[in-house]
């Protein structure tokens, strides 16, 4: 049997297989000799070829060779047949490589295109075939497709190759059925990172706590589980670790690391655990982000604090600017890719995602009242009595009653207070003091009760009057004011809790029709607490018109007639008074005449005599006041003429005034108040020439009385020249 590519000529077969296989032969001993040309034998042949391995299996065939042997000597031809088989008995050759693939994203098995055999060759078949099988039951080897059509490169695709090592059995076969099998190793490893799933937006609230130095600070711990939203891996469990983004912007626009918020690790100073995951891979990576040998939190949590309320660490709204109060947290998810049973070490796979964390502080403030207090009514404490309004405690002394304590997370809330006072008239009772803090629209209150007891002091109630108590206070025309009454009244010094009430009553006394006034103020006092009364006490106030009326006179000379007489002379004058509390008060006058200017008053006229006193009015020249049923009825004047003065009546009534009556004249005095005109008052002036002179002198004195000791006196001199009476006003 020859190979598919062998030469089938007898010569080639003789060379390869020997003479016995190539020609008809005869044997002499161990020597085989072709019969052709020996002893007149001659041979020839013809071939009939039949495919040995099927159609189109090139070079593989069976040849039926028919030999014709001619015996030249006797001329006979003897046929014989030889079967020559030229087939491929050599299997194809090829090379395969071991394969390492990763698991699929969705399950822990490998799906891959099976690598084609490399250098697939057959000595006869120009296109030997190959197949492949998996050593693992259940693995599917299916034709490789691309977009529904046979893949242009790969023939097969393996589906569901389990994680780990397995084998693929490649078998190559030529057209003659020769086949060869080669085993390749397939290792399916987990090179697919886990799938991180996170909540994008998280709100975390701070609670009361302390920072690393013991100072009160709001704090919150965010665990990786709070961010995770179902992260998973296709082959193993996953491990979560988180850290904060290590750069942010504070409220003053200073870029800085995320604060530790008390999450401190090893080292001096202590390491900020917030900015790295953990220390697990620090040996492999060095102390580079995001691992550090001093990190001690294992990546299990990060912390937030009050500083995060006012700093910016995440672009929440996507406008390119970091937003205040928002901070980014990175979550890393590990698998056990190397299948060593430790999730999250070298050789394992990881994947990152992030979440925005909004930091808030909604914890209500806390306030604690001081203990209930007891004070005495004479203790001075500041109060703010109100039903709703409040006042800050800043600047208020709470030493006697105690001060509250209040705190809030991240703030020191302002404390305000208001009081509800329930006391009797002496200040005994209690104060219900409410302290209030308000923060984040949340109000908290506490109530302290302050009991007020009577004073322990023995101070008596003392009432005293001023040193000028008996002086009458000069004031204006209006009644004394409350301030004047208080200032000039008695003073009271009561006990520490006494409540002294005062009652005042004013009585008005008008003088001269109200020109002058006097007020009598009565003071009475009562102690509210004991009902003890003091008083009455009286204090006088007055208005006294100290300004006298104003009257002016001038000296005047009057001439006598040819009979050396002066008749019908009427002298008038006016007085003005601007004082007093009313405008229509009365003015009264008195006119005194010194006829001879010798210092002796000869005649007096006055308006002080009552109208019904005729004799006195006559004597004083107040003729207008004389009743009409007397002599005035006819003449309007009594003793107005020389003959009247000579009568017994005038002599009887005026003996001292008319010792030398040789002339008669008539005058009157006019008085007014505030320039208001009064009636004329006639009076008689008698005068004569002095001895040795041609003249006589008389003096007239005007006295104007406005009441209340307000009297004005004016003296005028009269001179008679040539038996004429002159009046000179001085």
XYZ file of C-alpha atoms in Angstrom:
730
model
C 0.000 0.000 0.000
C 1.425 3.234 -1.084
C 0.896 6.686 0.192
C -1.396 9.062 -1.526
C 1.420 11.063 -2.893
C 3.673 8.149 -4.020
C 4.639 7.499 -7.673
C 2.719 4.464 -8.879
C 5.113 3.488 -11.682
C 6.640 0.019 -11.406
C 10.050 1.575 -11.174
C 9.026 3.827 -8.249
C 7.203 1.015 -6.539
C 10.275 -1.250 -7.048
C 12.428 1.338 -5.426
C 10.048 1.873 -2.504
C 8.562 -1.497 -2.018
C 10.883 -3.806 -3.932
C 10.774 -5.715 -7.216
C 8.252 -8.131 -5.978
C 5.806 -5.398 -5.464
C 6.502 -3.629 -8.721
C 6.709 -6.252 -11.502
C 5.807 -9.791 -12.343
C 8.900 -11.652 -11.161
C 10.564 -14.982 -10.692
C 12.553 -15.990 -7.691
C 15.810 -17.767 -7.681
C 16.637 -18.518 -4.198
C 16.301 -15.283 -2.249
C 16.688 -13.192 -5.392
C 13.627 -11.735 -7.012
C 14.065 -10.807 -10.643
C 11.519 -8.964 -12.862
C 10.301 -11.314 -15.569
C 10.344 -8.671 -18.266
C 13.189 -9.316 -20.773
C 14.203 -12.560 -19.190
C 14.056 -15.726 -21.294
C 12.094 -14.033 -24.023
C 9.392 -12.931 -21.608
C 8.027 -9.508 -22.128
C 5.444 -7.630 -20.017
C 3.118 -4.728 -20.354
C 0.300 -3.383 -18.130
C -2.720 -1.193 -17.985
C -4.295 0.525 -14.948
C -7.820 1.093 -13.817
C -8.021 3.692 -10.954
C -10.717 3.683 -8.301
C -11.028 6.417 -5.468
C -9.935 4.799 -2.327
C -11.261 7.331 0.233
C -14.201 8.786 -1.486
C -14.686 11.411 -4.104
C -12.312 14.318 -4.268
C -9.911 12.844 -1.770
C -6.973 13.710 -3.902
C -4.173 11.083 -4.250
C -6.053 8.429 -2.404
C -6.984 5.639 -4.813
C -6.907 1.990 -5.676
C -5.304 0.909 -9.020
C -6.215 -2.320 -10.737
C -3.133 -3.006 -12.809
C -3.495 -5.744 -15.400
C -0.268 -7.222 -16.604
C 0.130 -9.009 -19.962
C 3.048 -11.512 -20.104
C 4.186 -12.439 -23.604
C 6.165 -15.627 -24.000
C 8.046 -14.719 -27.105
C 9.115 -18.249 -27.667
C 5.764 -19.928 -27.895
C 3.786 -16.724 -28.529
C 1.413 -17.071 -25.651
C 0.088 -14.169 -23.616
C -0.668 -14.754 -20.043
C -2.565 -12.000 -18.057
C -2.303 -11.260 -14.327
C -3.717 -8.537 -12.124
C -2.081 -6.435 -9.460
C -3.982 -4.292 -6.951
C -2.111 -1.131 -5.929
C -3.565 0.843 -3.065
C -2.469 4.449 -2.771
C -4.170 5.809 0.364
C -3.452 8.396 3.108
C -2.745 6.668 6.313
C -1.268 9.732 8.019
C -3.457 11.857 10.239
C -3.496 15.636 9.906
C -1.267 17.740 12.114
C -2.075 20.957 13.985
C -1.179 22.998 17.033
C -3.493 24.316 19.741
C -2.765 26.726 22.569
C -4.024 26.843 26.102
C -6.685 29.473 26.612
C -7.376 31.828 29.489
C -10.662 33.688 29.400
C -12.768 35.731 31.805
C -16.177 34.986 33.051
C -19.143 36.683 31.503
C -20.553 39.821 33.228
C -23.824 38.154 34.094
C -22.799 34.701 35.364
C -19.718 32.968 36.589
C -18.946 31.042 33.380
C -16.924 31.732 30.311
C -18.365 32.321 26.916
C -15.807 32.601 24.187
C -14.971 31.883 20.597
C -13.001 28.637 20.512
C -9.576 29.356 19.075
C -9.032 27.694 15.718
C -6.287 25.040 15.411
C -3.074 26.592 14.419
C -1.051 25.126 11.490
C -3.691 22.535 10.624
C -2.116 20.356 7.872
C -2.566 17.018 6.193
C -0.174 15.296 3.891
C -2.862 14.470 1.398
C -6.012 16.333 2.277
C -5.747 19.963 1.454
C -8.664 20.724 3.703
C -8.792 18.407 6.646
C -11.641 18.978 9.080
C -11.573 19.545 12.854
C -13.964 19.449 15.756
C -13.739 20.307 19.419
C -15.392 19.072 22.574
C -15.264 20.194 26.189
C -14.193 17.928 28.946
C -16.951 19.411 31.114
C -20.429 18.099 30.756
C -22.880 20.802 29.937
C -20.558 23.074 28.064
C -22.059 23.878 24.743
C -19.921 23.989 21.612
C -21.972 25.708 18.985
C -21.211 27.147 15.582
C -19.805 30.626 15.818
C -22.081 33.242 14.430
C -21.738 36.907 13.819
C -24.884 38.874 13.262
C -26.707 35.662 12.522
C -24.218 34.498 9.910
C -21.248 32.188 10.252
C -18.377 33.967 11.862
C -15.731 34.817 9.313
C -12.897 33.727 11.603
C -14.083 31.365 14.271
C -15.826 28.118 13.716
C -17.080 27.347 17.182
C -18.197 29.199 20.301
C -18.053 27.671 23.736
C -20.861 28.610 26.096
C -20.994 27.967 29.797
C -17.416 26.982 30.476
C -17.162 26.899 34.263
C -14.798 29.063 36.224
C -11.539 27.256 36.762
C -9.535 24.858 34.562
C -11.049 22.497 32.009
C -10.036 20.997 28.676
C -11.012 21.239 25.075
C -10.521 18.185 22.872
C -9.588 19.089 19.311
C -9.930 16.346 16.686
C -8.622 16.772 13.102
C -9.640 14.310 10.339
C -8.549 14.013 6.721
C -10.580 12.694 3.841
C -9.282 9.197 4.339
C -10.508 9.082 7.854
C -7.219 9.613 9.481
C -7.713 11.650 12.640
C -5.746 13.062 15.477
C -6.814 14.465 18.838
C -5.040 17.189 20.816
C -6.090 18.421 24.246
C -5.863 22.129 25.139
C -6.295 23.679 28.551
C -8.989 26.265 29.110
C -8.800 28.366 32.239
C -11.802 30.506 33.052
C -10.901 33.238 35.516
C -12.965 36.048 36.997
C -11.640 39.159 35.358
C -15.030 40.819 35.327
C -15.279 43.577 37.975
C -18.284 43.535 40.227
C -21.209 45.740 39.400
C -21.432 48.665 41.884
C -24.920 49.950 42.515
C -25.328 53.024 44.718
C -27.963 55.475 45.815
C -26.971 58.670 44.104
C -28.488 61.169 46.541
C -28.398 60.549 50.268
C -29.396 62.845 53.106
C -27.714 62.331 56.453
C -28.534 64.157 59.670
C -26.012 65.080 62.311
C -26.504 64.200 65.960
C -24.886 65.637 69.022
C -21.386 64.433 69.730
C -17.835 65.534 70.343
C -14.795 66.014 68.190
C -11.392 64.482 68.823
C -10.539 67.170 71.377
C -13.725 66.662 73.374
C -15.360 69.806 72.056
C -19.088 69.446 71.316
C -19.650 68.823 67.660
C -22.378 67.369 65.500
C -21.430 64.055 63.971
C -22.829 61.329 61.759
C -21.360 58.041 60.560
C -22.287 56.818 57.101
C -21.745 53.104 56.493
C -21.070 51.567 53.119
C -24.298 49.579 53.390
C -26.186 52.868 53.481
C -24.803 53.790 50.077
C -24.953 50.330 48.491
C -28.051 49.658 46.470
C -27.465 46.027 45.557
C -23.914 45.828 44.262
C -23.028 42.303 43.119
C -20.476 40.122 41.396
C -21.133 37.234 38.970
C -18.869 34.786 40.766
C -18.314 35.701 44.372
C -19.464 37.739 47.259
C -18.481 41.389 47.225
C -16.777 43.623 49.714
C -17.682 47.290 50.050
C -15.436 50.112 51.151
C -16.021 53.850 51.068
C -14.100 57.055 51.422
C -14.808 60.721 51.050
C -13.466 62.748 48.167
C -10.419 64.318 49.664
C -10.887 67.786 48.266
C -13.672 70.234 48.936
C -14.344 73.928 49.258
C -15.111 75.632 52.532
C -17.453 78.575 52.915
C -14.484 80.942 52.545
C -13.644 79.384 49.154
C -10.530 77.700 50.503
C -9.918 74.274 48.966
C -9.047 71.719 51.578
C -9.131 68.042 52.439
C -12.362 66.613 53.671
C -12.409 66.989 57.462
C -11.757 63.940 59.611
C -14.811 64.688 61.790
C -13.168 62.528 64.474
C -12.483 59.559 62.160
C -8.820 59.310 63.069
C -6.325 56.531 62.516
C -2.762 55.928 63.539
C 0.199 58.218 63.286
C 1.243 61.461 64.860
C -0.670 63.518 64.049
C -3.415 61.002 63.713
C -4.323 60.085 60.178
C -7.568 61.262 58.558
C -9.343 57.982 57.816
C -12.059 59.747 55.831
C -9.905 60.341 52.763
C -8.742 56.733 52.088
C -10.470 53.369 51.905
C -8.322 51.322 54.272
C -4.853 49.913 54.762
C -5.355 46.521 53.072
C -3.505 47.252 49.858
C -1.115 49.879 51.158
C 1.692 47.275 51.147
C 1.183 46.751 47.434
C 0.478 50.311 46.412
C 2.411 52.218 49.037
C 0.852 55.057 50.968
C -0.777 56.453 47.903
C -4.368 57.216 47.368
C -6.657 55.628 48.056
C -4.958 53.433 50.685
C -2.783 54.210 53.648
C -1.182 52.065 56.309
C -2.450 54.419 59.029
C -6.077 54.084 57.944
C -7.896 52.078 60.604
C -11.575 52.234 59.648
C -11.358 49.345 57.165
C -13.292 51.384 54.627
C -16.491 50.483 56.465
C -17.679 54.049 57.076
C -16.964 57.742 56.781
C -17.903 60.523 59.163
C -19.519 63.905 58.741
C -19.624 66.841 61.142
C -20.719 70.452 61.556
C -18.003 71.722 59.248
C -19.716 69.933 56.378
C -22.828 72.084 56.764
C -21.036 75.152 55.414
C -18.456 73.641 53.048
C -19.003 72.430 49.487
C -17.870 69.032 48.256
C -20.159 67.930 45.429
C -21.777 69.460 42.374
C -25.304 68.391 43.189
C -27.115 70.349 40.494
C -24.566 69.784 37.758
C -23.828 73.447 37.110
C -20.093 73.009 37.446
C -19.909 74.557 40.900
C -19.605 72.652 44.136
C -22.686 73.108 46.261
C -22.623 73.966 49.953
C -23.691 71.148 52.224
C -23.213 68.451 49.579
C -20.299 66.019 49.645
C -19.200 63.157 47.419
C -18.509 59.688 48.751
C -16.740 57.047 46.637
C -17.836 53.430 47.070
C -15.495 50.677 45.856
C -16.841 47.160 45.333
C -14.441 44.181 45.394
C -14.895 40.533 44.354
C -12.800 37.403 44.913
C -11.489 37.316 41.402
C -8.430 35.236 42.286
C -10.581 32.696 44.084
C -8.321 32.617 47.124
C -11.233 33.049 49.482
C -10.236 36.593 50.417
C -12.390 39.245 48.883
C -10.575 42.457 48.130
C -6.893 41.647 47.886
C -4.336 41.636 45.107
C -5.679 39.807 42.073
C -9.278 40.570 42.843
C -11.419 42.900 40.785
C -12.952 46.211 41.894
C -15.247 48.834 40.522
C -16.123 52.314 41.813
C -19.229 54.414 41.945
C -20.212 57.485 43.937
C -23.010 59.103 45.863
C -23.873 62.672 46.788
C -24.465 63.115 50.496
C -26.448 66.114 51.733
C -25.457 66.897 55.319
C -28.186 68.392 57.474
C -28.757 69.055 61.127
C -32.381 68.824 62.182
C -31.799 67.832 65.787
C -33.880 70.149 67.993
C -32.067 72.247 70.569
C -31.923 71.116 74.170
C -32.545 73.403 77.130
C -32.300 72.638 80.819
C -33.772 75.022 83.373
C -32.075 75.886 86.630
C -33.625 74.431 89.742
C -36.626 76.184 91.238
C -35.514 79.129 93.351
C -36.769 80.962 96.441
C -36.146 84.676 96.912
C -37.478 87.463 99.119
C -39.594 90.333 97.957
C -36.787 92.829 98.532
C -34.352 90.998 96.311
C -33.811 92.933 93.153
C -34.069 90.675 90.128
C -34.688 91.672 86.551
C -38.036 90.536 85.220
C -39.633 90.508 81.803
C -43.345 90.024 82.277
C -45.080 89.094 79.047
C -47.614 86.616 77.768
C -45.796 85.908 74.520
C -42.828 88.170 73.854
C -39.401 87.084 75.075
C -36.143 88.778 75.941
C -32.567 87.594 75.552
C -30.796 86.545 78.718
C -27.700 88.383 77.505
C -26.753 91.036 80.036
C -29.332 89.882 82.599
C -28.119 88.943 86.071
C -29.448 85.511 87.009
C -27.119 85.059 89.959
C -29.941 84.884 92.486
C -32.190 82.532 90.527
C -29.860 80.482 88.331
C -29.163 80.402 84.628
C -30.313 77.720 82.179
C -28.120 75.652 79.931
C -28.917 75.140 76.270
C -27.115 73.628 73.381
C -27.785 72.647 69.822
C -25.968 70.467 67.374
C -23.468 72.694 65.558
C -24.820 75.869 67.172
C -25.081 77.665 70.475
C -28.727 78.721 70.411
C -29.683 82.026 71.997
C -31.686 81.670 75.182
C -34.647 83.995 75.740
C -37.021 84.249 78.648
C -40.331 85.665 79.750
C -42.000 85.864 83.152
C -45.520 85.335 84.422
C -45.765 87.050 87.778
C -48.392 85.939 90.267
C -47.975 88.101 93.388
C -50.158 89.939 95.857
C -50.105 93.661 96.575
C -46.940 93.249 98.624
C -45.029 91.304 95.986
C -45.461 87.932 97.703
C -46.184 84.964 95.448
C -44.221 83.405 92.638
C -42.783 83.999 89.198
C -43.168 81.386 86.507
C -40.101 81.936 84.336
C -40.123 80.313 80.910
C -36.820 79.912 79.078
C -37.018 79.514 75.323
C -34.577 78.410 72.631
C -35.421 78.295 68.963
C -33.360 76.693 66.246
C -34.137 75.261 62.819
C -37.769 76.356 63.270
C -37.975 74.142 66.345
C -38.786 75.704 69.714
C -37.967 74.161 73.051
C -38.913 75.573 76.458
C -38.479 74.841 80.112
C -40.123 76.466 83.119
C -38.567 77.553 86.408
C -40.699 78.502 89.404
C -39.352 81.311 91.569
C -41.096 81.563 94.940
C -41.170 85.052 96.510
C -41.281 85.223 100.307
C -41.656 88.246 102.623
C -38.574 90.247 103.411
C -36.466 89.363 106.397
C -35.659 93.043 106.956
C -37.151 94.974 109.961
C -37.135 98.360 108.203
C -40.129 100.486 109.516
C -42.310 102.779 107.475
C -41.115 106.353 107.989
C -42.980 109.425 106.745
C -41.237 112.808 106.927
C -41.988 116.303 105.675
C -39.471 118.602 103.989
C -37.638 121.197 106.041
C -39.525 124.012 104.323
C -42.849 122.325 104.935
C -44.398 125.422 106.607
C -43.413 127.721 103.787
C -46.164 128.607 101.385
C -44.977 127.760 97.905
C -45.334 130.591 95.413
C -46.591 129.295 92.032
C -48.468 130.670 89.048
C -52.163 131.125 88.526
C -52.714 127.466 87.675
C -53.147 124.909 90.407
C -50.013 123.015 91.479
C -48.952 120.299 89.110
C -48.552 116.659 90.070
C -44.791 117.104 89.933
C -44.982 120.128 92.276
C -47.303 118.300 94.631
C -44.975 115.329 94.721
C -41.808 117.395 95.065
C -43.171 119.454 97.957
C -45.032 116.658 99.689
C -43.919 114.328 102.457
C -41.494 111.519 101.701
C -42.027 107.917 102.669
C -39.454 105.255 103.336
C -41.234 101.956 103.704
C -40.091 98.463 104.387
C -38.411 96.602 101.497
C -41.680 95.146 100.292
C -44.084 97.870 101.470
C -46.281 99.436 98.844
C -47.187 102.961 99.897
C -50.133 104.563 98.152
C -50.839 108.283 98.159
C -54.076 110.239 97.869
C -54.002 113.970 97.235
C -56.869 116.456 97.339
C -56.656 120.077 96.271
C -58.832 122.916 97.643
C -58.783 126.309 95.913
C -59.310 129.622 97.722
C -59.806 132.720 95.536
C -58.892 136.146 96.880
C -60.200 139.429 95.472
C -62.436 137.608 93.014
C -59.573 135.341 91.931
C -56.870 137.918 91.432
C -54.850 135.983 93.954
C -55.216 132.327 94.818
C -54.263 129.901 97.500
C -54.427 126.125 97.283
C -54.568 123.716 100.127
C -53.187 120.280 99.185
C -54.066 117.397 101.433
C -51.819 114.301 101.477
C -52.921 110.939 102.815
C -50.938 107.690 102.672
C -51.819 104.041 103.135
C -49.585 100.967 103.277
C -51.105 98.465 100.872
C -49.603 95.566 102.721
C -50.706 96.493 106.273
C -53.588 98.975 105.611
C -51.896 101.417 107.977
C -52.794 105.033 107.202
C -50.764 108.226 107.604
C -52.013 111.826 107.383
C -53.587 114.004 106.448
C -50.705 116.412 105.798
C -51.393 119.877 104.405
C -49.230 121.944 102.145
C -50.162 125.413 100.882
C -49.445 126.857 97.487
C -50.383 130.366 96.467
C -50.293 132.937 93.783
C -49.760 136.471 95.228
C -49.828 139.534 92.984
C -46.841 141.439 94.293
C -46.913 144.064 91.552
C -48.678 147.283 92.715
C -50.927 149.234 90.334
C -49.208 151.860 88.239
C -50.455 155.460 88.499
C -48.672 158.605 87.388
C -49.299 162.266 88.271
C -47.884 165.557 87.089
C -47.798 168.983 88.728
C -50.349 171.326 87.190
C -51.166 175.032 87.609
C -54.744 176.325 87.311
C -55.833 179.988 86.993
C -58.630 181.621 88.959
C -61.255 183.877 87.468
C -61.645 187.618 87.960
C -63.311 186.958 91.210
C -60.223 185.069 92.242
C -62.240 181.933 92.266
C -61.840 178.542 90.626
C -65.053 176.698 90.215
C -65.965 173.408 88.590
C -62.409 172.068 88.511
C -62.469 168.305 88.052
C -59.226 166.361 88.507
C -58.984 162.857 86.972
C -56.333 160.139 86.801
C -55.853 156.532 85.729
C -54.205 153.525 87.363
C -53.003 150.386 85.542
C -52.497 146.974 87.099
C -51.011 144.054 85.094
C -50.779 141.501 87.901
C -53.306 138.978 89.188
C -54.946 135.884 87.760
C -57.987 137.563 86.173
C -58.377 140.567 83.850
C -61.448 142.193 85.474
C -60.376 142.462 89.094
C -61.237 145.585 91.023
C -59.039 148.604 91.832
C -59.888 150.908 94.775
C -58.565 154.384 95.261
C -57.866 156.814 98.075
C -57.166 160.517 97.466
C -55.702 162.574 100.290
C -55.505 166.349 99.895
C -53.072 168.505 101.795
C -54.582 171.885 100.963
C -51.703 173.966 102.110
C -48.859 171.542 101.456
C -47.958 171.853 105.085
C -47.741 168.128 105.767
C -51.216 167.947 107.262
C -53.835 165.919 105.394
C -56.908 168.069 105.027
C -59.259 165.988 102.894
C -59.425 162.247 102.130
C -61.493 160.634 99.394
C -61.789 156.817 99.159
C -63.751 153.983 97.528
C -63.279 151.683 100.502
C -66.411 153.021 102.276
C -69.485 150.864 101.703
C -72.168 152.475 99.481
C -74.789 152.628 102.262
C -72.585 154.500 104.704
C -73.666 158.003 103.780
C -71.988 159.791 106.617
C -68.672 158.143 106.107
C -68.894 158.559 102.380
C -69.758 162.211 102.831
C -66.932 162.676 105.276
C -64.528 161.002 102.924
C -65.835 162.632 99.794
C -67.206 159.432 98.340
C -70.211 161.259 97.032
C -71.203 158.791 94.346
C -71.825 156.187 97.013
C -74.319 158.407 98.920
C -77.873 157.297 98.606
C -80.119 159.208 96.252
C -82.583 160.166 99.030
C -80.070 162.610 100.521
C -79.010 166.034 99.344
C -77.152 164.443 96.447
C -80.500 163.744 94.928
C -80.858 167.370 93.820
C -77.379 168.683 93.500
C -75.277 165.505 93.079
C -72.949 167.014 95.638
C -73.161 167.699 99.382
C -71.117 170.543 100.799
C -69.879 171.316 97.357
C -70.168 175.093 97.603
C -68.960 177.702 99.964
C -72.471 178.357 101.185
C -72.979 174.612 101.740
C -69.840 174.453 103.794
C -71.152 177.325 105.884
C -74.207 175.318 106.745
C -74.518 173.686 110.064
C -74.588 170.247 108.441
C -71.266 170.589 106.686
C -69.686 172.251 109.658
C -71.000 169.490 111.845
C -69.588 166.743 109.641
C -66.330 168.404 108.528
C -65.214 170.782 111.275
C -61.579 169.816 111.041
C -61.236 170.150 107.305
C -62.533 173.561 106.574
C -60.995 176.056 108.905
C -60.203 178.467 106.078
C -62.692 178.070 103.299
C -62.442 180.877 100.870
C -62.497 179.068 97.534
C -64.190 176.025 96.162
C -63.328 173.619 93.361
C -64.286 170.145 92.347
C -62.170 167.181 91.213
C -62.480 163.415 90.754
C -60.173 160.417 90.704
C -60.455 157.803 87.987
C -59.048 154.312 88.632
C -58.986 151.319 86.337
C -57.601 147.842 86.214
C -55.593 146.983 83.169
C -56.470 150.332 81.628
C -60.212 149.806 82.046
C -61.931 153.171 82.784
C -63.721 153.626 86.134
C -66.292 156.251 87.079
C -65.273 159.750 88.064
C -64.892 160.478 91.740
C -65.391 164.237 92.516
C -63.671 165.844 95.401
C -63.149 169.404 96.778
C -59.868 171.210 96.859
C -59.674 174.397 98.958
C -56.677 176.645 98.871
C -55.680 180.235 99.558
C -52.756 182.470 99.269
C -50.122 182.041 101.925
C -48.999 184.923 104.130
C -46.566 187.232 102.442
C -46.943 185.566 99.053
C -49.168 185.796 96.137
C -49.504 182.035 95.927
C -51.043 179.158 97.858
C -49.837 175.523 97.757
C -51.722 172.281 98.343
C -50.652 168.579 98.094
C -52.817 165.756 96.689
C -51.887 162.109 97.448
C -53.352 159.312 95.294
C -53.458 155.823 96.779
C -54.583 153.008 94.432
C -55.322 149.618 95.998
C -55.650 146.414 93.911
C -56.032 144.141 96.911
C -53.595 141.717 98.504
C -51.407 144.527 99.820
C -50.815 145.941 96.358
C -51.039 149.738 96.999
C -49.504 152.501 94.925
C -49.209 156.053 96.397
C -48.536 159.113 94.207
C -48.210 162.671 95.577
C -49.071 165.746 93.500
C -48.445 169.383 94.524
C -50.992 172.064 93.684
C -50.095 175.742 93.577
C -52.527 178.714 93.618
C -51.146 181.689 91.735
C -53.071 184.906 91.926
C -55.671 183.137 93.896
C -55.611 180.344 91.313
C -54.986 176.769 92.456
C -52.302 174.867 90.619
C -51.584 171.158 90.833
C -48.047 169.986 90.488
C -47.568 166.281 89.909
C -44.428 164.716 91.254
